PDB file of C-alpha atoms in Angstrom:
ATOM      1  CA  UNK A   1      98.143 288.501  -1.942  1.00 39.00           C
ATOM      2  CA  UNK A   2     100.297 287.457   1.005  1.00 38.00           C
ATOM      3  CA  UNK A   3     102.808 290.056   2.148  1.00 40.00           C
ATOM      4  CA  UNK A   4     106.418 289.207   1.215  1.00 42.00           C
ATOM      5  CA  UNK A   5     107.452 289.326   4.888  1.00 40.00           C
ATOM      6  CA  UNK A   6     104.930 286.502   5.720  1.00 35.00           C
ATOM      7  CA  UNK A   7     106.223 284.320   2.864  1.00 40.00           C
ATOM      8  CA  UNK A   8     109.846 284.900   3.847  1.00 44.00           C
ATOM      9  CA  UNK A   9     109.060 284.015   7.507  1.00 44.00           C
ATOM     10  CA  UNK A  10     107.343 280.692   6.426  1.00 42.00           C
ATOM     11  CA  UNK A  11     110.196 279.857   4.142  1.00 46.00           C
ATOM     12  CA  UNK A  12     112.735 280.535   6.908  1.00 45.00           C
ATOM     13  CA  UNK A  13     110.783 278.297   9.368  1.00 45.00           C
ATOM     14  CA  UNK A  14     110.580 275.498   6.756  1.00 40.00           C
ATOM     15  CA  UNK A  15     114.263 275.722   6.039  1.00 44.00           C
ATOM     16  CA  UNK A  16     115.109 275.730   9.707  1.00 42.00           C
ATOM     17  CA  UNK A  17     112.965 272.660  10.229  1.00 40.00           C
ATOM     18  CA  UNK A  18     114.602 270.823   7.395  1.00 37.00           C
ATOM     19  CA  UNK A  19     118.074 271.767   8.693  1.00 42.00           C
ATOM     20  CA  UNK A  20     117.075 270.499  12.183  1.00 40.00           C
ATOM     21  CA  UNK A  21     116.045 267.140  10.783  1.00 37.00           C
ATOM     22  CA  UNK A  22     119.267 266.896   8.817  1.00 38.00           C
ATOM     23  CA  UNK A  23     121.367 267.791  11.856  1.00 41.00           C
ATOM     24  CA  UNK A  24     119.464 265.219  13.981  1.00 39.00           C
ATOM     25  CA  UNK A  25     119.934 262.488  11.476  1.00 40.00           C
ATOM     26  CA  UNK A  26     123.598 263.444  11.224  1.00 42.00           C
ATOM     27  CA  UNK A  27     124.059 263.469  14.993  1.00 40.00           C
ATOM     28  CA  UNK A  28     122.581 259.995  15.306  1.00 41.00           C
ATOM     29  CA  UNK A  29     124.868 258.755  12.531  1.00 41.00           C
ATOM     30  CA  UNK A  30     127.795 260.512  14.126  1.00 43.00           C
ATOM     31  CA  UNK A  31     126.953 258.933  17.529  1.00 45.00           C
ATOM     32  CA  UNK A  32     127.270 255.473  16.126  1.00 48.00           C
ATOM     33  CA  UNK A  33     130.467 256.426  14.234  1.00 58.00           C
ATOM     34  CA  UNK A  34     131.832 257.916  17.382  1.00 82.00           C
ATOM     35  CA  UNK A  35     131.750 254.578  19.230  1.00 95.00           C
ATOM     36  CA  UNK A  36     135.439 253.473  19.347  1.00 97.00           C
ATOM     37  CA  UNK A  37     135.562 249.760  19.446  1.00 98.00           C
ATOM     38  CA  UNK A  38     138.541 247.506  20.015  1.00 98.00           C
ATOM     39  CA  UNK A  39     138.204 243.906  18.725  1.00 98.00           C
ATOM     40  CA  UNK A  40     140.522 241.057  19.729  1.00 98.00           C
ATOM     41  CA  UNK A  41     140.690 237.262  20.003  1.00 98.00           C
ATOM     42  CA  UNK A  42     142.952 236.889  23.024  1.00 97.00           C
ATOM     43  CA  UNK A  43     143.421 233.123  22.614  1.00 96.00           C
ATOM     44  CA  UNK A  44     145.051 233.813  19.180  1.00 96.00           C
ATOM     45  CA  UNK A  45     143.247 230.899  17.543  1.00 96.00           C
ATOM     46  CA  UNK A  46     143.049 230.690  13.775  1.00 96.00           C
ATOM     47  CA  UNK A  47     139.258 230.678  13.899  1.00 96.00           C
ATOM     48  CA  UNK A  48     139.221 233.619  16.329  1.00 97.00           C
ATOM     49  CA  UNK A  49     141.609 235.773  14.205  1.00 97.00           C
ATOM     50  CA  UNK A  50     139.455 235.131  11.083  1.00 97.00           C
ATOM     51  CA  UNK A  51     136.281 236.008  12.829  1.00 98.00           C
ATOM     52  CA  UNK A  52     137.836 239.151  14.306  1.00 98.00           C
ATOM     53  CA  UNK A  53     138.937 240.311  10.822  1.00 97.00           C
ATOM     54  CA  UNK A  54     135.512 239.891   9.341  1.00 98.00           C
ATOM     55  CA  UNK A  55     133.762 241.366  12.360  1.00 98.00           C
ATOM     56  CA  UNK A  56     135.966 244.465  12.348  1.00 98.00           C
ATOM     57  CA  UNK A  57     135.338 245.063   8.764  1.00 97.00           C
ATOM     58  CA  UNK A  58     131.587 244.977   9.305  1.00 97.00           C
ATOM     59  CA  UNK A  59     131.740 247.144  12.489  1.00 97.00           C
ATOM     60  CA  UNK A  60     133.818 249.726  10.733  1.00 96.00           C
ATOM     61  CA  UNK A  61     130.858 250.532   8.408  1.00 95.00           C
ATOM     62  CA  UNK A  62     129.146 252.344  11.463  1.00 94.00           C
ATOM     63  CA  UNK A  63     131.827 252.685  14.173  1.00 96.00           C
ATOM     64  CA  UNK A  64     135.374 253.605  14.707  1.00 97.00           C
ATOM     65  CA  UNK A  65     137.252 250.306  14.910  1.00 97.00           C
ATOM     66  CA  UNK A  66     140.735 250.537  16.462  1.00 97.00           C
ATOM     67  CA  UNK A  67     143.812 249.313  14.492  1.00 96.00           C
ATOM     68  CA  UNK A  68     144.591 245.615  15.202  1.00 95.00           C
ATOM     69  CA  UNK A  69     148.298 246.358  15.988  1.00 95.00           C
ATOM     70  CA  UNK A  70     147.332 249.008  18.469  1.00 94.00           C
ATOM     71  CA  UNK A  71     145.007 246.715  20.208  1.00 97.00           C
ATOM     72  CA  UNK A  72     147.579 243.894  20.474  1.00 96.00           C
ATOM     73  CA  UNK A  73     150.184 246.327  21.771  1.00 95.00           C
ATOM     74  CA  UNK A  74     147.887 247.408  24.582  1.00 95.00           C
ATOM     75  CA  UNK A  75     146.998 243.804  25.307  1.00 96.00           C
ATOM     76  CA  UNK A  76     150.617 242.701  25.502  1.00 95.00           C
ATOM     77  CA  UNK A  77     151.297 245.649  27.828  1.00 93.00           C
ATOM     78  CA  UNK A  78     148.352 245.542  30.266  1.00 92.00           C
ATOM     79  CA  UNK A  79     146.153 242.694  29.121  1.00 89.00           C
ATOM     80  CA  UNK A  80     144.687 240.572  31.898  1.00 92.00           C
ATOM     81  CA  UNK A  81     145.700 236.939  32.458  1.00 93.00           C
ATOM     82  CA  UNK A  82     142.122 235.778  32.131  1.00 96.00           C
ATOM     83  CA  UNK A  83     140.706 237.984  29.357  1.00 97.00           C
ATOM     84  CA  UNK A  84     137.407 236.107  29.095  1.00 98.00           C
ATOM     85  CA  UNK A  85     136.887 236.243  32.839  1.00 98.00           C
ATOM     86  CA  UNK A  86     137.966 239.805  33.868  1.00 98.00           C
ATOM     87  CA  UNK A  87     137.099 241.875  36.902  1.00 98.00           C
ATOM     88  CA  UNK A  88     135.494 245.220  36.075  1.00 98.00           C
ATOM     89  CA  UNK A  89     138.670 246.966  37.292  1.00 97.00           C
ATOM     90  CA  UNK A  90     140.832 244.868  34.913  1.00 97.00           C
ATOM     91  CA  UNK A  91     138.451 245.651  31.992  1.00 97.00           C
ATOM     92  CA  UNK A  92     138.587 249.338  32.711  1.00 97.00           C
ATOM     93  CA  UNK A  93     142.344 249.363  32.926  1.00 96.00           C
ATOM     94  CA  UNK A  94     142.664 247.549  29.551  1.00 96.00           C
ATOM     95  CA  UNK A  95     140.162 249.783  27.920  1.00 96.00           C
ATOM     96  CA  UNK A  96     141.906 252.942  29.199  1.00 96.00           C
ATOM     97  CA  UNK A  97     145.088 251.848  27.592  1.00 95.00           C
ATOM     98  CA  UNK A  98     143.220 251.576  24.278  1.00 95.00           C
ATOM     99  CA  UNK A  99     141.239 254.788  24.744  1.00 95.00           C
ATOM    100  CA  UNK A 100     138.115 253.126  23.433  1.00 97.00           C
ATOM    101  CA  UNK A 101     134.428 252.917  24.426  1.00 97.00           C
ATOM    102  CA  UNK A 102     133.951 249.161  24.206  1.00 98.00           C
ATOM    103  CA  UNK A 103     136.267 246.131  23.977  1.00 98.00           C
ATOM    104  CA  UNK A 104     134.913 243.186  22.041  1.00 98.00           C
ATOM    105  CA  UNK A 105     136.559 239.859  22.923  1.00 98.00           C
ATOM    106  CA  UNK A 106     136.032 236.905  20.630  1.00 98.00           C
ATOM    107  CA  UNK A 107     136.472 233.201  21.248  1.00 97.00           C
ATOM    108  CA  UNK A 108     135.718 231.253  18.086  1.00 97.00           C
ATOM    109  CA  UNK A 109     136.121 227.743  16.971  1.00 95.00           C
ATOM    110  CA  UNK A 110     134.973 224.671  14.981  1.00 93.00           C
ATOM    111  CA  UNK A 111     134.010 221.523  16.824  1.00 91.00           C
ATOM    112  CA  UNK A 112     132.878 218.056  15.964  1.00 90.00           C
ATOM    113  CA  UNK A 113     129.789 217.013  17.977  1.00 85.00           C
ATOM    114  CA  UNK A 114     127.839 213.877  18.465  1.00 79.00           C
ATOM    115  CA  UNK A 115     125.025 212.764  20.752  1.00 73.00           C
ATOM    116  CA  UNK A 116     122.754 209.847  21.228  1.00 70.00           C
ATOM    117  CA  UNK A 117     119.950 211.671  19.522  1.00 74.00           C
ATOM    118  CA  UNK A 118     121.724 212.443  16.291  1.00 73.00           C
ATOM    119  CA  UNK A 119     124.569 211.413  14.066  1.00 80.00           C
ATOM    120  CA  UNK A 120     127.928 213.145  14.073  1.00 88.00           C
ATOM    121  CA  UNK A 121     127.833 216.859  13.077  1.00 89.00           C
ATOM    122  CA  UNK A 122     129.977 219.917  12.971  1.00 92.00           C
ATOM    123  CA  UNK A 123     129.543 223.289  14.792  1.00 94.00           C
ATOM    124  CA  UNK A 124     131.070 226.647  14.132  1.00 96.00           C
ATOM    125  CA  UNK A 125     130.626 229.209  16.905  1.00 97.00           C
ATOM    126  CA  UNK A 126     131.802 232.531  18.186  1.00 97.00           C
ATOM    127  CA  UNK A 127     131.446 233.576  21.804  1.00 98.00           C
ATOM    128  CA  UNK A 128     131.383 237.400  21.745  1.00 98.00           C
ATOM    129  CA  UNK A 129     132.090 239.491  24.925  1.00 98.00           C
ATOM    130  CA  UNK A 130     131.305 243.213  24.717  1.00 98.00           C
ATOM    131  CA  UNK A 131     132.721 245.139  27.569  1.00 98.00           C
ATOM    132  CA  UNK A 132     132.166 248.719  28.597  1.00 98.00           C
ATOM    133  CA  UNK A 133     135.293 250.926  29.052  1.00 97.00           C
ATOM    134  CA  UNK A 134     133.452 253.162  31.349  1.00 96.00           C
ATOM    135  CA  UNK A 135     132.289 250.692  33.951  1.00 97.00           C
ATOM    136  CA  UNK A 136     134.166 247.434  32.997  1.00 98.00           C
ATOM    137  CA  UNK A 137     130.936 245.486  32.888  1.00 98.00           C
ATOM    138  CA  UNK A 138     130.134 242.790  30.448  1.00 98.00           C
ATOM    139  CA  UNK A 139     127.245 244.688  28.694  1.00 98.00           C
ATOM    140  CA  UNK A 140     126.529 242.166  26.019  1.00 98.00           C
ATOM    141  CA  UNK A 141     127.303 238.524  25.412  1.00 98.00           C
ATOM    142  CA  UNK A 142     126.225 236.336  22.525  1.00 97.00           C
ATOM    143  CA  UNK A 143     127.131 232.938  21.110  1.00 97.00           C
ATOM    144  CA  UNK A 144     126.095 232.433  17.524  1.00 97.00           C
ATOM    145  CA  UNK A 145     126.326 228.785  16.496  1.00 95.00           C
ATOM    146  CA  UNK A 146     125.865 227.061  13.089  1.00 96.00           C
ATOM    147  CA  UNK A 147     125.702 223.386  12.591  1.00 93.00           C
ATOM    148  CA  UNK A 148     126.095 221.171   9.518  1.00 92.00           C
ATOM    149  CA  UNK A 149     127.043 217.642   8.492  1.00 90.00           C
ATOM    150  CA  UNK A 150     130.102 219.218   6.806  1.00 92.00           C
ATOM    151  CA  UNK A 151     132.636 221.490   8.688  1.00 92.00           C
ATOM    152  CA  UNK A 152     133.033 223.841   5.740  1.00 94.00           C
ATOM    153  CA  UNK A 153     129.297 224.477   5.534  1.00 95.00           C
ATOM    154  CA  UNK A 154     128.986 225.303   9.265  1.00 95.00           C
ATOM    155  CA  UNK A 155     132.031 227.675   8.932  1.00 96.00           C
ATOM    156  CA  UNK A 156     130.560 229.312   5.832  1.00 96.00           C
ATOM    157  CA  UNK A 157     127.197 229.955   7.588  1.00 97.00           C
ATOM    158  CA  UNK A 158     128.903 231.589  10.599  1.00 97.00           C
ATOM    159  CA  UNK A 159     130.941 233.898   8.252  1.00 97.00           C
ATOM    160  CA  UNK A 160     127.813 234.888   6.246  1.00 98.00           C
ATOM    161  CA  UNK A 161     126.097 235.873   9.488  1.00 98.00           C
ATOM    162  CA  UNK A 162     128.768 238.294  10.556  1.00 98.00           C
ATOM    163  CA  UNK A 163     127.404 241.469   8.904  1.00 98.00           C
ATOM    164  CA  UNK A 164     124.060 241.077  10.571  1.00 98.00           C
ATOM    165  CA  UNK A 165     125.653 240.210  13.821  1.00 98.00           C
ATOM    166  CA  UNK A 166     127.834 243.330  13.716  1.00 98.00           C
ATOM    167  CA  UNK A 167     124.883 245.587  12.959  1.00 97.00           C
ATOM    168  CA  UNK A 168     122.880 244.136  15.828  1.00 97.00           C
ATOM    169  CA  UNK A 169     125.914 244.506  18.199  1.00 98.00           C
ATOM    170  CA  UNK A 170     126.372 248.150  17.380  1.00 97.00           C
ATOM    171  CA  UNK A 171     122.750 248.863  18.254  1.00 97.00           C
ATOM    172  CA  UNK A 172     123.123 247.094  21.511  1.00 98.00           C
ATOM    173  CA  UNK A 173     126.406 248.972  22.361  1.00 98.00           C
ATOM    174  CA  UNK A 174     124.664 252.309  21.552  1.00 97.00           C
ATOM    175  CA  UNK A 175     121.888 251.359  24.012  1.00 96.00           C
ATOM    176  CA  UNK A 176     124.357 250.333  26.575  1.00 97.00           C
ATOM    177  CA  UNK A 177     126.252 253.600  26.247  1.00 96.00           C
ATOM    178  CA  UNK A 178     123.112 255.611  26.592  1.00 95.00           C
ATOM    179  CA  UNK A 179     121.966 253.574  29.603  1.00 95.00           C
ATOM    180  CA  UNK A 180     125.317 254.003  31.440  1.00 94.00           C
ATOM    181  CA  UNK A 181     125.343 257.714  30.731  1.00 92.00           C
ATOM    182  CA  UNK A 182     121.917 258.004  32.496  1.00 92.00           C
ATOM    183  CA  UNK A 183     123.008 255.935  35.512  1.00 89.00           C
ATOM    184  CA  UNK A 184     123.023 257.313  39.014  1.00 86.00           C
ATOM    185  CA  UNK A 185     126.303 256.880  40.876  1.00 85.00           C
ATOM    186  CA  UNK A 186     126.594 253.839  43.149  1.00 84.00           C
ATOM    187  CA  UNK A 187     125.367 254.797  46.699  1.00 85.00           C
ATOM    188  CA  UNK A 188     127.995 254.928  49.392  1.00 88.00           C
ATOM    189  CA  UNK A 189     127.713 252.155  52.005  1.00 90.00           C
ATOM    190  CA  UNK A 190     129.939 250.555  54.507  1.00 87.00           C
ATOM    191  CA  UNK A 191     131.932 247.562  53.174  1.00 88.00           C
ATOM    192  CA  UNK A 192     133.081 244.441  54.992  1.00 82.00           C
ATOM    193  CA  UNK A 193     136.569 244.863  56.397  1.00 81.00           C
ATOM    194  CA  UNK A 194     139.268 242.564  54.947  1.00 80.00           C
ATOM    195  CA  UNK A 195     140.114 239.262  56.668  1.00 79.00           C
ATOM    196  CA  UNK A 196     142.337 239.784  59.798  1.00 75.00           C
ATOM    197  CA  UNK A 197     141.073 243.364  60.337  1.00 78.00           C
ATOM    198  CA  UNK A 198     140.559 244.251  64.058  1.00 80.00           C
ATOM    199  CA  UNK A 199     137.229 245.874  63.005  1.00 73.00           C
ATOM    200  CA  UNK A 200     135.866 242.338  62.538  1.00 76.00           C
ATOM    201  CA  UNK A 201     135.882 241.802  66.288  1.00 80.00           C
ATOM    202  CA  UNK A 202     132.839 244.139  66.814  1.00 84.00           C
ATOM    203  CA  UNK A 203     131.162 243.235  63.524  1.00 88.00           C
ATOM    204  CA  UNK A 204     128.964 240.303  62.625  1.00 88.00           C
ATOM    205  CA  UNK A 205     128.825 239.904  58.877  1.00 89.00           C
ATOM    206  CA  UNK A 206     125.547 239.298  56.959  1.00 93.00           C
ATOM    207  CA  UNK A 207     124.712 235.686  56.189  1.00 93.00           C
ATOM    208  CA  UNK A 208     121.940 233.975  54.290  1.00 94.00           C
ATOM    209  CA  UNK A 209     119.413 231.948  56.206  1.00 93.00           C
ATOM    210  CA  UNK A 210     119.646 229.442  53.379  1.00 90.00           C
ATOM    211  CA  UNK A 211     122.533 229.175  50.845  1.00 91.00           C
ATOM    212  CA  UNK A 212     121.672 228.389  47.221  1.00 95.00           C
ATOM    213  CA  UNK A 213     124.191 227.204  44.773  1.00 95.00           C
ATOM    214  CA  UNK A 214     124.169 228.898  41.401  1.00 97.00           C
ATOM    215  CA  UNK A 215     123.542 226.605  38.466  1.00 97.00           C
ATOM    216  CA  UNK A 216     126.433 225.664  36.248  1.00 97.00           C
ATOM    217  CA  UNK A 217     124.697 226.278  32.920  1.00 97.00           C
ATOM    218  CA  UNK A 218     124.311 223.843  30.102  1.00 94.00           C
ATOM    219  CA  UNK A 219     126.061 226.304  27.800  1.00 95.00           C
ATOM    220  CA  UNK A 220     129.118 226.505  30.124  1.00 97.00           C
ATOM    221  CA  UNK A 221     129.081 222.721  30.337  1.00 95.00           C
ATOM    222  CA  UNK A 222     129.083 222.401  26.512  1.00 92.00           C
ATOM    223  CA  UNK A 223     132.228 224.620  26.215  1.00 93.00           C
ATOM    224  CA  UNK A 224     133.886 223.141  29.373  1.00 94.00           C
ATOM    225  CA  UNK A 225     134.095 226.637  30.978  1.00 96.00           C
ATOM    226  CA  UNK A 226     136.109 227.160  34.186  1.00 97.00           C
ATOM    227  CA  UNK A 227     135.455 230.650  35.559  1.00 98.00           C
ATOM    228  CA  UNK A 228     134.974 232.821  38.624  1.00 98.00           C
ATOM    229  CA  UNK A 229     132.015 235.134  39.058  1.00 98.00           C
ATOM    230  CA  UNK A 230     132.099 237.826  41.761  1.00 98.00           C
ATOM    231  CA  UNK A 231     129.123 239.881  42.843  1.00 98.00           C
ATOM    232  CA  UNK A 232     128.783 242.879  45.115  1.00 97.00           C
ATOM    233  CA  UNK A 233     125.716 242.692  47.307  1.00 96.00           C
ATOM    234  CA  UNK A 234     124.206 245.603  49.180  1.00 97.00           C
ATOM    235  CA  UNK A 235     121.912 244.813  52.106  1.00 97.00           C
ATOM    236  CA  UNK A 236     120.006 247.346  54.179  1.00 96.00           C
ATOM    237  CA  UNK A 237     119.663 247.194  58.043  1.00 96.00           C
ATOM    238  CA  UNK A 238     116.692 244.748  57.724  1.00 95.00           C
ATOM    239  CA  UNK A 239     118.542 242.326  55.452  1.00 95.00           C
ATOM    240  CA  UNK A 240     116.802 243.355  52.278  1.00 96.00           C
ATOM    241  CA  UNK A 241     118.748 243.381  49.056  1.00 96.00           C
ATOM    242  CA  UNK A 242     119.072 246.934  47.640  1.00 96.00           C
ATOM    243  CA  UNK A 243     121.591 246.394  44.928  1.00 96.00           C
ATOM    244  CA  UNK A 244     123.585 243.651  43.188  1.00 97.00           C
ATOM    245  CA  UNK A 245     126.353 244.078  40.671  1.00 97.00           C
ATOM    246  CA  UNK A 246     128.626 241.605  38.828  1.00 98.00           C
ATOM    247  CA  UNK A 247     132.246 242.802  39.319  1.00 98.00           C
ATOM    248  CA  UNK A 248     133.894 239.734  37.772  1.00 98.00           C
ATOM    249  CA  UNK A 249     132.079 238.415  34.776  1.00 98.00           C
ATOM    250  CA  UNK A 250     132.183 235.174  32.789  1.00 98.00           C
ATOM    251  CA  UNK A 251     129.426 234.991  30.227  1.00 98.00           C
ATOM    252  CA  UNK A 252     127.744 231.669  29.210  1.00 98.00           C
ATOM    253  CA  UNK A 253     124.855 232.479  31.441  1.00 98.00           C
ATOM    254  CA  UNK A 254     126.910 232.146  34.627  1.00 98.00           C
ATOM    255  CA  UNK A 255     126.543 235.845  35.647  1.00 98.00           C
ATOM    256  CA  UNK A 256     122.794 235.569  35.438  1.00 98.00           C
ATOM    257  CA  UNK A 257     122.916 232.322  37.363  1.00 98.00           C
ATOM    258  CA  UNK A 258     124.718 233.986  40.225  1.00 98.00           C
ATOM    259  CA  UNK A 259     122.331 236.931  40.201  1.00 98.00           C
ATOM    260  CA  UNK A 260     119.356 234.643  40.337  1.00 97.00           C
ATOM    261  CA  UNK A 261     120.662 232.464  43.220  1.00 97.00           C
ATOM    262  CA  UNK A 262     121.814 235.451  45.390  1.00 97.00           C
ATOM    263  CA  UNK A 263     118.513 237.277  44.972  1.00 96.00           C
ATOM    264  CA  UNK A 264     116.565 234.152  45.930  1.00 96.00           C
ATOM    265  CA  UNK A 265     118.245 233.982  49.279  1.00 96.00           C
ATOM    266  CA  UNK A 266     116.997 235.646  52.453  1.00 94.00           C
ATOM    267  CA  UNK A 267     119.585 237.404  54.420  1.00 96.00           C
ATOM    268  CA  UNK A 268     120.337 238.193  58.051  1.00 95.00           C
ATOM    269  CA  UNK A 269     121.759 241.794  58.130  1.00 95.00           C
ATOM    270  CA  UNK A 270     125.169 242.738  59.431  1.00 94.00           C
ATOM    271  CA  UNK A 271     125.474 243.904  63.006  1.00 93.00           C
ATOM    272  CA  UNK A 272     127.901 245.960  64.984  1.00 90.00           C
ATOM    273  CA  UNK A 273     127.703 245.624  68.729  1.00 87.00           C
ATOM    274  CA  UNK A 274     124.280 244.046  68.384  1.00 88.00           C
ATOM    275  CA  UNK A 275     122.847 246.756  66.153  1.00 93.00           C
ATOM    276  CA  UNK A 276     121.841 245.906  62.530  1.00 95.00           C
ATOM    277  CA  UNK A 277     123.414 248.093  59.863  1.00 94.00           C
ATOM    278  CA  UNK A 278     123.589 248.378  56.018  1.00 96.00           C
ATOM    279  CA  UNK A 279     126.582 246.503  54.518  1.00 94.00           C
ATOM    280  CA  UNK A 280     128.215 245.751  51.161  1.00 95.00           C
ATOM    281  CA  UNK A 281     129.777 242.350  50.784  1.00 94.00           C
ATOM    282  CA  UNK A 282     131.733 240.652  47.892  1.00 95.00           C
ATOM    283  CA  UNK A 283     130.518 237.091  47.006  1.00 96.00           C
ATOM    284  CA  UNK A 284     132.617 234.788  45.012  1.00 97.00           C
ATOM    285  CA  UNK A 285     131.549 231.733  43.045  1.00 98.00           C
ATOM    286  CA  UNK A 286     133.935 229.302  41.276  1.00 97.00           C
ATOM    287  CA  UNK A 287     132.564 227.189  38.416  1.00 97.00           C
ATOM    288  CA  UNK A 288     134.103 224.272  36.677  1.00 94.00           C
ATOM    289  CA  UNK A 289     132.882 221.448  34.538  1.00 83.00           C
ATOM    290  CA  UNK A 290     131.995 218.269  36.459  1.00 76.00           C
ATOM    291  CA  UNK A 291     131.143 215.074  34.542  1.00 69.00           C
ATOM    292  CA  UNK A 292     127.412 214.432  34.748  1.00 56.00           C
TER     293      UNK A 292
END
């Protein structure tokens, strides 16, 4: 017969293991619930408000969704003039006023479409911008679209998809939060002086040997998007790219288009008094629809 002390020890270990599993599961659930999310449709469209209402309800099942009146109060006080095309600094400032972890901006609508390949049809869409309060980055962008020969059917399909869209969004936001927490701080590097600075007299800025124009994406064309994308570029003393970061985002694939074009360029490094040196520069690209 086993000694009572042995049985008690085993029972204690088993109970401790079960408790650990329960606490772990609880901490994971709490982590999701602890995400404070602000949801808003800055354009105040009827379709946008309806989508925000449904999305907020679904997000609230696993996250802490801020009250709508609080979000609008902060937006009216410090909201940016171009909410769908913010700089990271503007986004951080807005999120700080809310005290949230992420801001979800929605642009939704219903459109009648037609093309040479098919008869007239209707599209219901929602462009969803998920922005980190910590960094101001656009950490997630999605554009669910539903089409039908009848507008009511397209709208209904979009509405029915909201619960699954919300669940998937929360998972991506959790992943983004974990990734940003593990990030190493941005390295310190000399930046280009502003225009007119006397420091420019002894400095030759970095320039690409061949300039490439970022593509205006088909998705941006479809929604007639006009936006500006800004990117910070770090170059070492040999002209090699060591870091790029979007510091003014736009969605619709335009941020990725700028990243791709800049990284495809070969660069001549900055020089001071003829000596190459590492340098950080800000690149700005303006996009607007041009009839094809």
